[in-house]
């Protein structure tokens, strides 16, 4: 059984970051001049990451998402995923990627036992892609998505909606869910790096839904327990699903089912809290008992909610790539 935190929330989900490195430089994720890279010595070995995953499953977590940085840029990732997929009791092994390397790697990911992919895609326009990601890789991402579909992956596309940058593409993205069995999720921009005037970028979920309703009838889907933060909708006749995720305007902290571990072994109960537990000590002492205790403590001390709204935020600026989003 998954553990339950003191607020009564069932915690069944670990987001495990394997690297802070990335082959893109998304403007909402990292500052233009990049981030101070952690050294190879600080990044946990696959052996240590595996031990954390096993300890998480031992306390009842049944879903692990591999994230980063860009998880597919870390050497040896396929072998690591194969190992994870074999952990008894792990129900779902899923991965979040920017899609740049998917064309080459979709087949291996499938064979390794990854069940689903979340692919981050914020625009269908090459210039806007280059503006957001500071790289010119849209073609590769689109080819990667096609390859993942060809290998039978159920696809979720995650679009971070930003006013004045890509919000005019909301309906184009919704159309993708009408053409194929793709889940398209619209995510409110979060002020992680605290950009100047970030408030101007947030398009609240209510506005996203209003814009979608101009063209489509949205039928709400029932929210399954521990299913995650999206409010999901079906469009009559469409094979895909539309989801809206509103971490800023309408937080879902009371239903939050996750903990996070960074690539340097920092375990966190909340993306926006400074509080963290360093797992390196337990790893160093080679003690699985200490490791499971540390993870249990993260769950026991998981903050009630974050303090961010569409007008203000109080956290220290951080790059999502250092935590895993
Ligand atoms: N590189 C991979 C990718 O982009 O999918 C995985 C890591 S990325 C940090 C994980 C997710 O965080 C992505 O879907 C990304 O769009 C999202 N993300 C990063 N910064 C964000 C922000 N400021 N607001 C909302 N989502 C953000
Ligand atoms: Fe890289 Fe993902 Fe951050 Fe973009 S959102 S810079 S792809 S880690």
Short mmCIF file of C-alpha atoms and ligand atoms in Angstrom, two decimals:
data_model
loop_
_atom_site.label_atom_id
_atom_site.label_comp_id
_atom_site.label_asym_id
_atom_site.label_seq_id
_atom_site.Cartn_x
_atom_site.Cartn_y
_atom_site.Cartn_z
CA UNK A 1 0.00 0.00 0.00
CA UNK A 2 1.32 3.49 -0.81
CA UNK A 3 2.16 5.67 2.19
CA UNK A 4 -0.20 8.41 3.39
CA UNK A 5 1.17 11.74 4.63
CA UNK A 6 -0.04 13.59 7.76
CA UNK A 7 -2.52 15.57 5.60
CA UNK A 8 -4.11 12.32 4.44
CA UNK A 9 -2.62 12.47 0.94
CA UNK A 10 -1.65 9.15 -0.63
CA UNK A 11 1.89 9.38 -1.98
CA UNK A 12 2.37 6.84 -4.74
CA UNK A 13 4.58 8.74 -7.17
CA UNK A 14 8.31 9.56 -7.33
CA UNK A 15 9.83 11.94 -9.86
CA UNK A 16 13.43 10.85 -10.14
CA UNK A 17 15.86 13.16 -11.93
CA UNK A 18 18.90 11.54 -13.53
CA UNK A 19 20.71 14.67 -14.72
CA UNK A 20 20.56 18.46 -14.64
CA UNK A 21 22.02 18.66 -18.16
CA UNK A 22 19.95 19.39 -21.20
CA UNK A 23 20.20 19.75 -24.95
CA UNK A 24 17.72 22.67 -24.92
CA UNK A 25 17.72 25.96 -22.98
CA UNK A 26 14.04 26.71 -22.43
CA UNK A 27 13.49 30.30 -21.35
CA UNK A 28 11.03 29.35 -18.59
CA UNK A 29 13.31 26.65 -17.20
CA UNK A 30 16.75 28.21 -17.11
CA UNK A 31 18.21 31.72 -17.38
CA UNK A 32 19.77 32.72 -20.71
CA UNK A 33 23.34 32.44 -19.43
CA UNK A 34 22.65 28.85 -18.38
CA UNK A 35 22.93 27.38 -14.93
CA UNK A 36 25.94 26.52 -12.85
CA UNK A 37 26.42 22.88 -13.79
CA UNK A 38 26.83 20.33 -11.08
CA UNK A 39 29.98 18.27 -11.46
CA UNK A 40 30.01 14.59 -12.39
CA UNK A 41 31.05 13.77 -8.83
CA UNK A 42 27.91 15.35 -7.41
CA UNK A 43 25.54 13.49 -9.73
CA UNK A 44 24.39 10.18 -8.29
CA UNK A 45 25.59 7.03 -10.00
CA UNK A 46 22.97 4.78 -11.60
CA UNK A 47 23.66 2.34 -8.79
CA UNK A 48 22.61 4.93 -6.20
CA UNK A 49 19.61 6.07 -8.23
CA UNK A 50 18.55 2.44 -8.49
CA UNK A 51 18.79 2.01 -4.73
CA UNK A 52 16.60 5.09 -4.22
CA UNK A 53 14.03 3.73 -6.68
CA UNK A 54 14.00 0.36 -4.91
CA UNK A 55 13.63 2.03 -1.50
CA UNK A 56 10.73 4.11 -2.83
CA UNK A 57 8.98 1.00 -4.11
CA UNK A 58 9.69 -0.71 -0.78
CA UNK A 59 7.69 1.99 1.06
CA UNK A 60 4.76 1.60 -1.36
CA UNK A 61 5.46 3.99 -4.24
CA UNK A 62 4.28 2.34 -7.45
CA UNK A 63 4.92 4.97 -10.12
CA UNK A 64 8.31 6.42 -11.05
CA UNK A 65 8.82 9.14 -13.60
CA UNK A 66 12.34 9.62 -14.92
CA UNK A 67 13.09 13.24 -15.61
CA UNK A 68 15.93 15.78 -15.71
CA UNK A 69 17.34 18.03 -17.26
CA UNK A 70 16.91 15.92 -20.32
CA UNK A 71 17.03 12.28 -19.20
CA UNK A 72 17.89 10.98 -22.67
CA UNK A 73 21.21 12.86 -22.77
CA UNK A 74 22.65 10.83 -19.89
CA UNK A 75 24.87 8.01 -21.11
CA UNK A 76 23.65 4.56 -20.13
CA UNK A 77 20.04 5.63 -19.57
CA UNK A 78 18.57 2.65 -21.42
CA UNK A 79 20.33 0.09 -19.23
CA UNK A 80 19.22 2.00 -16.13
CA UNK A 81 15.60 2.03 -17.29
CA UNK A 82 15.76 -1.71 -17.94
CA UNK A 83 16.91 -2.25 -14.37
CA UNK A 84 14.11 -0.08 -13.00
CA UNK A 85 11.47 -1.83 -15.08
CA UNK A 86 12.44 -5.08 -13.38
CA UNK A 87 11.82 -3.83 -9.82
CA UNK A 88 9.00 -6.00 -8.48
CA UNK A 89 6.07 -3.84 -7.33
CA UNK A 90 6.81 -0.93 -9.66
CA UNK A 91 3.55 -0.57 -11.56
CA UNK A 92 4.42 2.30 -13.89
CA UNK A 93 7.75 3.40 -15.27
CA UNK A 94 7.28 6.57 -17.30
CA UNK A 95 9.56 9.26 -18.67
CA UNK A 96 9.42 12.96 -19.47
CA UNK A 97 11.48 14.18 -22.40
CA UNK A 98 11.83 17.14 -24.70
CA UNK A 99 11.73 14.67 -27.60
CA UNK A 100 14.95 15.80 -29.32
CA UNK A 101 16.54 12.33 -29.08
CA UNK A 102 13.38 10.27 -29.42
CA UNK A 103 13.74 9.45 -33.07
CA UNK A 104 16.94 7.55 -32.27
CA UNK A 105 15.83 6.16 -28.92
CA UNK A 106 12.10 5.32 -29.06
CA UNK A 107 12.69 1.67 -29.98
CA UNK A 108 15.17 1.14 -27.13
CA UNK A 109 12.92 2.91 -24.64
CA UNK A 110 10.05 0.65 -25.59
CA UNK A 111 12.22 -2.45 -25.29
CA UNK A 112 13.55 -1.23 -21.92
CA UNK A 113 10.05 -1.31 -20.43
CA UNK A 114 9.06 2.36 -20.37
CA UNK A 115 5.27 2.39 -20.44
CA UNK A 116 4.41 5.98 -21.35
CA UNK A 117 6.11 9.17 -22.49
CA UNK A 118 5.33 12.75 -21.63
CA UNK A 119 6.79 14.94 -24.33
CA UNK A 120 7.22 18.66 -23.78
CA UNK A 121 6.24 20.64 -26.85
CA UNK A 122 5.29 24.30 -26.57
CA UNK A 123 4.84 25.31 -30.19
CA UNK A 124 4.43 23.99 -33.71
CA UNK A 125 6.23 26.95 -35.22
CA UNK A 126 10.01 26.68 -35.82
CA UNK A 127 10.73 30.34 -35.01
CA UNK A 128 8.72 30.23 -31.79
CA UNK A 129 10.42 26.96 -30.89
CA UNK A 130 13.83 28.59 -31.34
CA UNK A 131 12.71 31.59 -29.30
CA UNK A 132 11.47 29.46 -26.40
CA UNK A 133 14.12 26.73 -26.36
CA UNK A 134 17.02 28.83 -27.72
CA UNK A 135 17.68 25.90 -30.08
CA UNK A 136 16.61 24.97 -33.56
CA UNK A 137 15.29 21.45 -33.00
CA UNK A 138 11.55 21.45 -33.75
CA UNK A 139 11.92 19.12 -36.75
CA UNK A 140 13.76 16.56 -34.66
CA UNK A 141 11.15 16.74 -31.90
CA UNK A 142 8.28 16.22 -34.36
CA UNK A 143 10.12 13.28 -35.94
CA UNK A 144 10.71 11.90 -32.44
CA UNK A 145 7.02 12.13 -31.56
CA UNK A 146 6.12 10.28 -34.75
CA UNK A 147 8.69 7.58 -33.99
CA UNK A 148 7.36 7.17 -30.45
CA UNK A 149 3.86 6.74 -31.87
CA UNK A 150 5.16 4.20 -34.38
CA UNK A 151 6.59 2.19 -31.48
CA UNK A 152 3.21 2.16 -29.81
CA UNK A 153 3.82 4.64 -26.99
CA UNK A 154 0.73 6.37 -25.66
CA UNK A 155 1.68 10.05 -26.01
CA UNK A 156 1.03 12.97 -23.73
CA UNK A 157 2.12 16.35 -25.05
CA UNK A 158 2.74 19.02 -22.42
CA UNK A 159 2.51 22.63 -23.58
CA UNK A 160 3.55 25.41 -21.20
CA UNK A 161 1.26 28.27 -22.19
CA UNK A 162 2.82 31.74 -22.17
CA UNK A 163 0.97 34.93 -22.97
CA UNK A 164 2.28 36.71 -26.04
CA UNK A 165 4.65 33.85 -26.86
CA UNK A 166 2.67 30.73 -27.75
CA UNK A 167 -0.85 31.26 -26.37
CA UNK A 168 -2.17 31.88 -29.90
CA UNK A 169 -1.46 28.19 -30.59
CA UNK A 170 -3.84 26.79 -27.95
CA UNK A 171 -6.44 25.78 -30.53
CA UNK A 172 -3.81 24.30 -32.88
CA UNK A 173 -2.63 22.08 -30.04
CA UNK A 174 -6.19 21.06 -29.14
CA UNK A 175 -6.61 19.99 -32.75
CA UNK A 176 -3.85 17.42 -32.26
CA UNK A 177 -6.16 15.61 -29.84
CA UNK A 178 -8.89 15.53 -32.47
CA UNK A 179 -6.62 13.89 -35.09
CA UNK A 180 -5.08 11.09 -33.03
CA UNK A 181 -5.24 9.41 -29.63
CA UNK A 182 -2.87 12.00 -28.17
CA UNK A 183 -3.40 13.60 -24.78
CA UNK A 184 -2.68 17.32 -25.01
CA UNK A 185 -2.11 19.07 -21.70
CA UNK A 186 -1.96 22.80 -21.23
CA UNK A 187 0.22 23.82 -18.28
CA UNK A 188 0.24 27.21 -16.63
CA UNK A 189 3.61 28.88 -16.71
CA UNK A 190 5.25 28.71 -13.26
CA UNK A 191 7.63 31.46 -12.12
CA UNK A 192 10.41 29.04 -11.13
CA UNK A 193 13.26 31.30 -12.24
CA UNK A 194 11.30 34.42 -11.22
CA UNK A 195 11.69 36.22 -14.55
CA UNK A 196 11.12 39.96 -14.45
CA UNK A 197 7.37 40.61 -14.99
CA UNK A 198 6.58 36.89 -14.98
CA UNK A 199 2.97 37.68 -14.05
CA UNK A 200 2.42 38.83 -17.64
CA UNK A 201 3.23 35.35 -18.94
CA UNK A 202 0.68 33.39 -16.93
CA UNK A 203 -2.47 32.44 -18.83
CA UNK A 204 -4.79 31.10 -16.12
CA UNK A 205 -6.45 27.73 -16.69
CA UNK A 206 -9.90 29.34 -16.75
CA UNK A 207 -8.83 31.48 -19.71
CA UNK A 208 -7.30 28.46 -21.50
CA UNK A 209 -10.60 26.62 -21.09
CA UNK A 210 -12.60 29.62 -22.34
CA UNK A 211 -10.46 29.82 -25.45
CA UNK A 212 -10.83 26.07 -26.07
CA UNK A 213 -14.60 26.35 -25.62
CA UNK A 214 -14.74 28.86 -28.49
CA UNK A 215 -14.15 25.97 -30.88
CA UNK A 216 -14.78 22.75 -28.97
CA UNK A 217 -17.33 21.19 -26.65
CA UNK A 218 -15.37 19.97 -23.62
CA UNK A 219 -16.88 17.12 -21.63
CA UNK A 220 -15.21 16.79 -18.20
CA UNK A 221 -13.83 13.37 -17.37
CA UNK A 222 -14.15 12.01 -13.89
CA UNK A 223 -11.02 12.58 -11.80
CA UNK A 224 -9.54 9.26 -10.72
CA UNK A 225 -7.91 9.27 -7.28
CA UNK A 226 -4.11 9.75 -7.38
CA UNK A 227 -4.39 10.30 -11.14
CA UNK A 228 -2.39 13.50 -11.12
CA UNK A 229 -3.04 17.20 -11.31
CA UNK A 230 -4.75 17.58 -14.71
CA UNK A 231 -8.41 18.33 -15.17
CA UNK A 232 -9.23 16.23 -18.20
CA UNK A 233 -11.81 16.65 -20.94
CA UNK A 234 -13.06 14.76 -23.92
CA UNK A 235 -14.09 16.41 -27.17
CA UNK A 236 -17.06 14.55 -28.70
CA UNK A 237 -15.79 12.37 -31.55
CA UNK A 238 -12.11 13.07 -30.80
CA UNK A 239 -9.76 10.15 -30.07
CA UNK A 240 -7.49 12.24 -27.83
CA UNK A 241 -7.93 13.94 -24.47
CA UNK A 242 -7.44 17.54 -23.39
CA UNK A 243 -5.97 18.31 -19.97
CA UNK A 244 -5.43 21.56 -18.12
CA UNK A 245 -2.92 21.82 -15.27
CA UNK A 246 -3.16 24.89 -13.05
CA UNK A 247 -0.35 24.86 -10.47
CA UNK A 248 -0.51 28.66 -10.12
CA UNK A 249 -4.12 29.86 -10.39
CA UNK A 250 -5.75 26.86 -8.75
CA UNK A 251 -3.21 24.74 -6.98
CA UNK A 252 -3.82 21.06 -6.43
CA UNK A 253 -1.68 20.73 -3.29
CA UNK A 254 -4.46 18.99 -1.34
CA UNK A 255 -4.31 16.16 -3.91
CA UNK A 256 -0.55 16.15 -4.46
CA UNK A 257 0.63 12.53 -4.64
CA UNK A 258 4.35 12.96 -5.35
CA UNK A 259 7.83 13.40 -3.98
CA UNK A 260 10.95 14.31 -5.94
CA UNK A 261 14.58 13.31 -5.87
CA UNK A 262 17.13 15.42 -7.73
CA UNK A 263 20.11 14.05 -9.63
CA UNK A 264 22.31 14.98 -6.66
CA UNK A 265 20.17 13.01 -4.20
CA UNK A 266 18.14 15.81 -2.67
CA UNK A 267 14.69 14.51 -1.76
CA UNK A 268 11.90 17.09 -1.79
CA UNK A 269 8.27 17.01 -0.74
CA UNK A 270 7.38 20.13 -2.72
CA UNK A 271 8.82 21.75 -5.83
CA UNK A 272 8.51 25.23 -4.32
CA UNK A 273 9.78 24.54 -0.81
CA UNK A 274 13.39 25.01 0.27
CA UNK A 275 13.08 22.00 2.52
CA UNK A 276 14.97 18.92 1.37
CA UNK A 277 16.62 15.83 2.76
CA UNK A 278 20.04 14.84 1.46
CA UNK A 279 20.00 11.12 0.67
CA UNK A 280 23.76 10.98 0.11
CA UNK A 281 24.49 10.16 3.73
CA UNK A 282 22.22 7.09 3.65
CA UNK A 283 23.68 6.08 0.30
CA UNK A 284 27.19 6.53 1.62
CA UNK A 285 26.48 4.35 4.64
CA UNK A 286 25.12 1.76 2.23
CA UNK A 287 22.01 1.46 4.39
CA UNK A 288 18.67 0.68 2.75
CA UNK A 289 17.02 1.07 6.14
CA UNK A 290 18.28 4.66 6.44
CA UNK A 291 17.25 5.31 2.86
CA UNK A 292 13.66 4.16 3.34
CA UNK A 293 13.52 6.13 6.61
CA UNK A 294 14.71 9.27 4.85
CA UNK A 295 12.08 8.89 2.12
CA UNK A 296 9.41 8.29 4.76
CA UNK A 297 10.54 11.51 6.48
CA UNK A 298 10.15 13.47 3.24
CA UNK A 299 6.58 12.23 3.08
CA UNK A 300 5.94 13.00 6.76
CA UNK A 301 7.19 16.57 6.36
CA UNK A 302 5.62 17.28 2.97
CA UNK A 303 4.39 20.90 3.04
CA UNK A 304 0.65 21.49 3.15
CA UNK A 305 0.76 23.75 0.08
CA UNK A 306 2.91 26.18 -1.84
CA UNK A 307 2.50 29.94 -1.51
CA UNK A 308 2.42 30.94 -5.15
CA UNK A 309 -0.39 32.80 -6.94
CA UNK A 310 -0.80 34.56 -10.28
CA UNK A 311 0.41 37.77 -8.55
CA UNK A 312 3.16 36.71 -6.22
CA UNK A 313 5.68 34.05 -5.37
CA UNK A 314 8.06 33.81 -2.44
CA UNK A 315 10.40 30.98 -3.32
CA UNK A 316 14.08 31.38 -4.16
CA UNK A 317 14.56 31.34 -7.93
CA UNK A 318 15.51 27.89 -9.21
CA UNK A 319 15.88 26.12 -12.52
CA UNK A 320 13.33 23.35 -13.11
CA UNK A 321 16.09 21.39 -14.82
CA UNK A 322 17.88 21.10 -11.47
CA UNK A 323 14.86 19.44 -9.84
CA UNK A 324 13.04 17.71 -12.66
CA UNK A 325 9.89 19.83 -13.07
N1 LIG B 1 13.74 17.98 -20.29
C1 LIG B 1 12.55 17.28 -20.09
C2 LIG B 1 11.36 18.00 -20.68
O1 LIG B 1 11.47 19.19 -20.95
O2 LIG B 1 10.31 17.37 -20.84
C3 LIG B 1 12.27 16.93 -18.64
C4 LIG B 1 12.60 17.96 -17.59
S1 LIG B 1 11.58 19.41 -17.63
C5 LIG B 1 12.27 20.35 -16.31
C6 LIG B 1 10.06 18.78 -17.01
C7 LIG B 1 8.83 19.61 -17.32
O3 LIG B 1 8.90 20.83 -16.61
C8 LIG B 1 8.66 19.97 -18.79
O4 LIG B 1 7.40 19.53 -19.25
C9 LIG B 1 8.72 21.47 -18.80
O5 LIG B 1 7.90 22.03 -19.79
C10 LIG B 1 8.24 21.79 -17.40
N2 LIG B 1 8.63 23.12 -16.97
C11 LIG B 1 9.89 23.61 -16.84
N3 LIG B 1 9.85 24.88 -16.43
C12 LIG B 1 8.54 25.22 -16.30
C13 LIG B 1 7.85 26.41 -15.91
N4 LIG B 1 8.52 27.52 -15.56
N5 LIG B 1 6.51 26.39 -15.87
C14 LIG B 1 5.82 25.26 -16.21
N6 LIG B 1 6.41 24.11 -16.57
C15 LIG B 1 7.75 24.09 -16.63
FE1 LIG B 2 15.66 21.25 -20.87
FE2 LIG B 2 13.26 20.36 -20.19
FE3 LIG B 2 14.31 22.54 -19.04
FE4 LIG B 2 13.57 22.68 -21.56
S1 LIG B 2 12.21 22.27 -19.82
S2 LIG B 2 15.51 23.42 -20.72
S3 LIG B 2 14.01 20.67 -22.27
S4 LIG B 2 15.05 20.52 -18.83
#
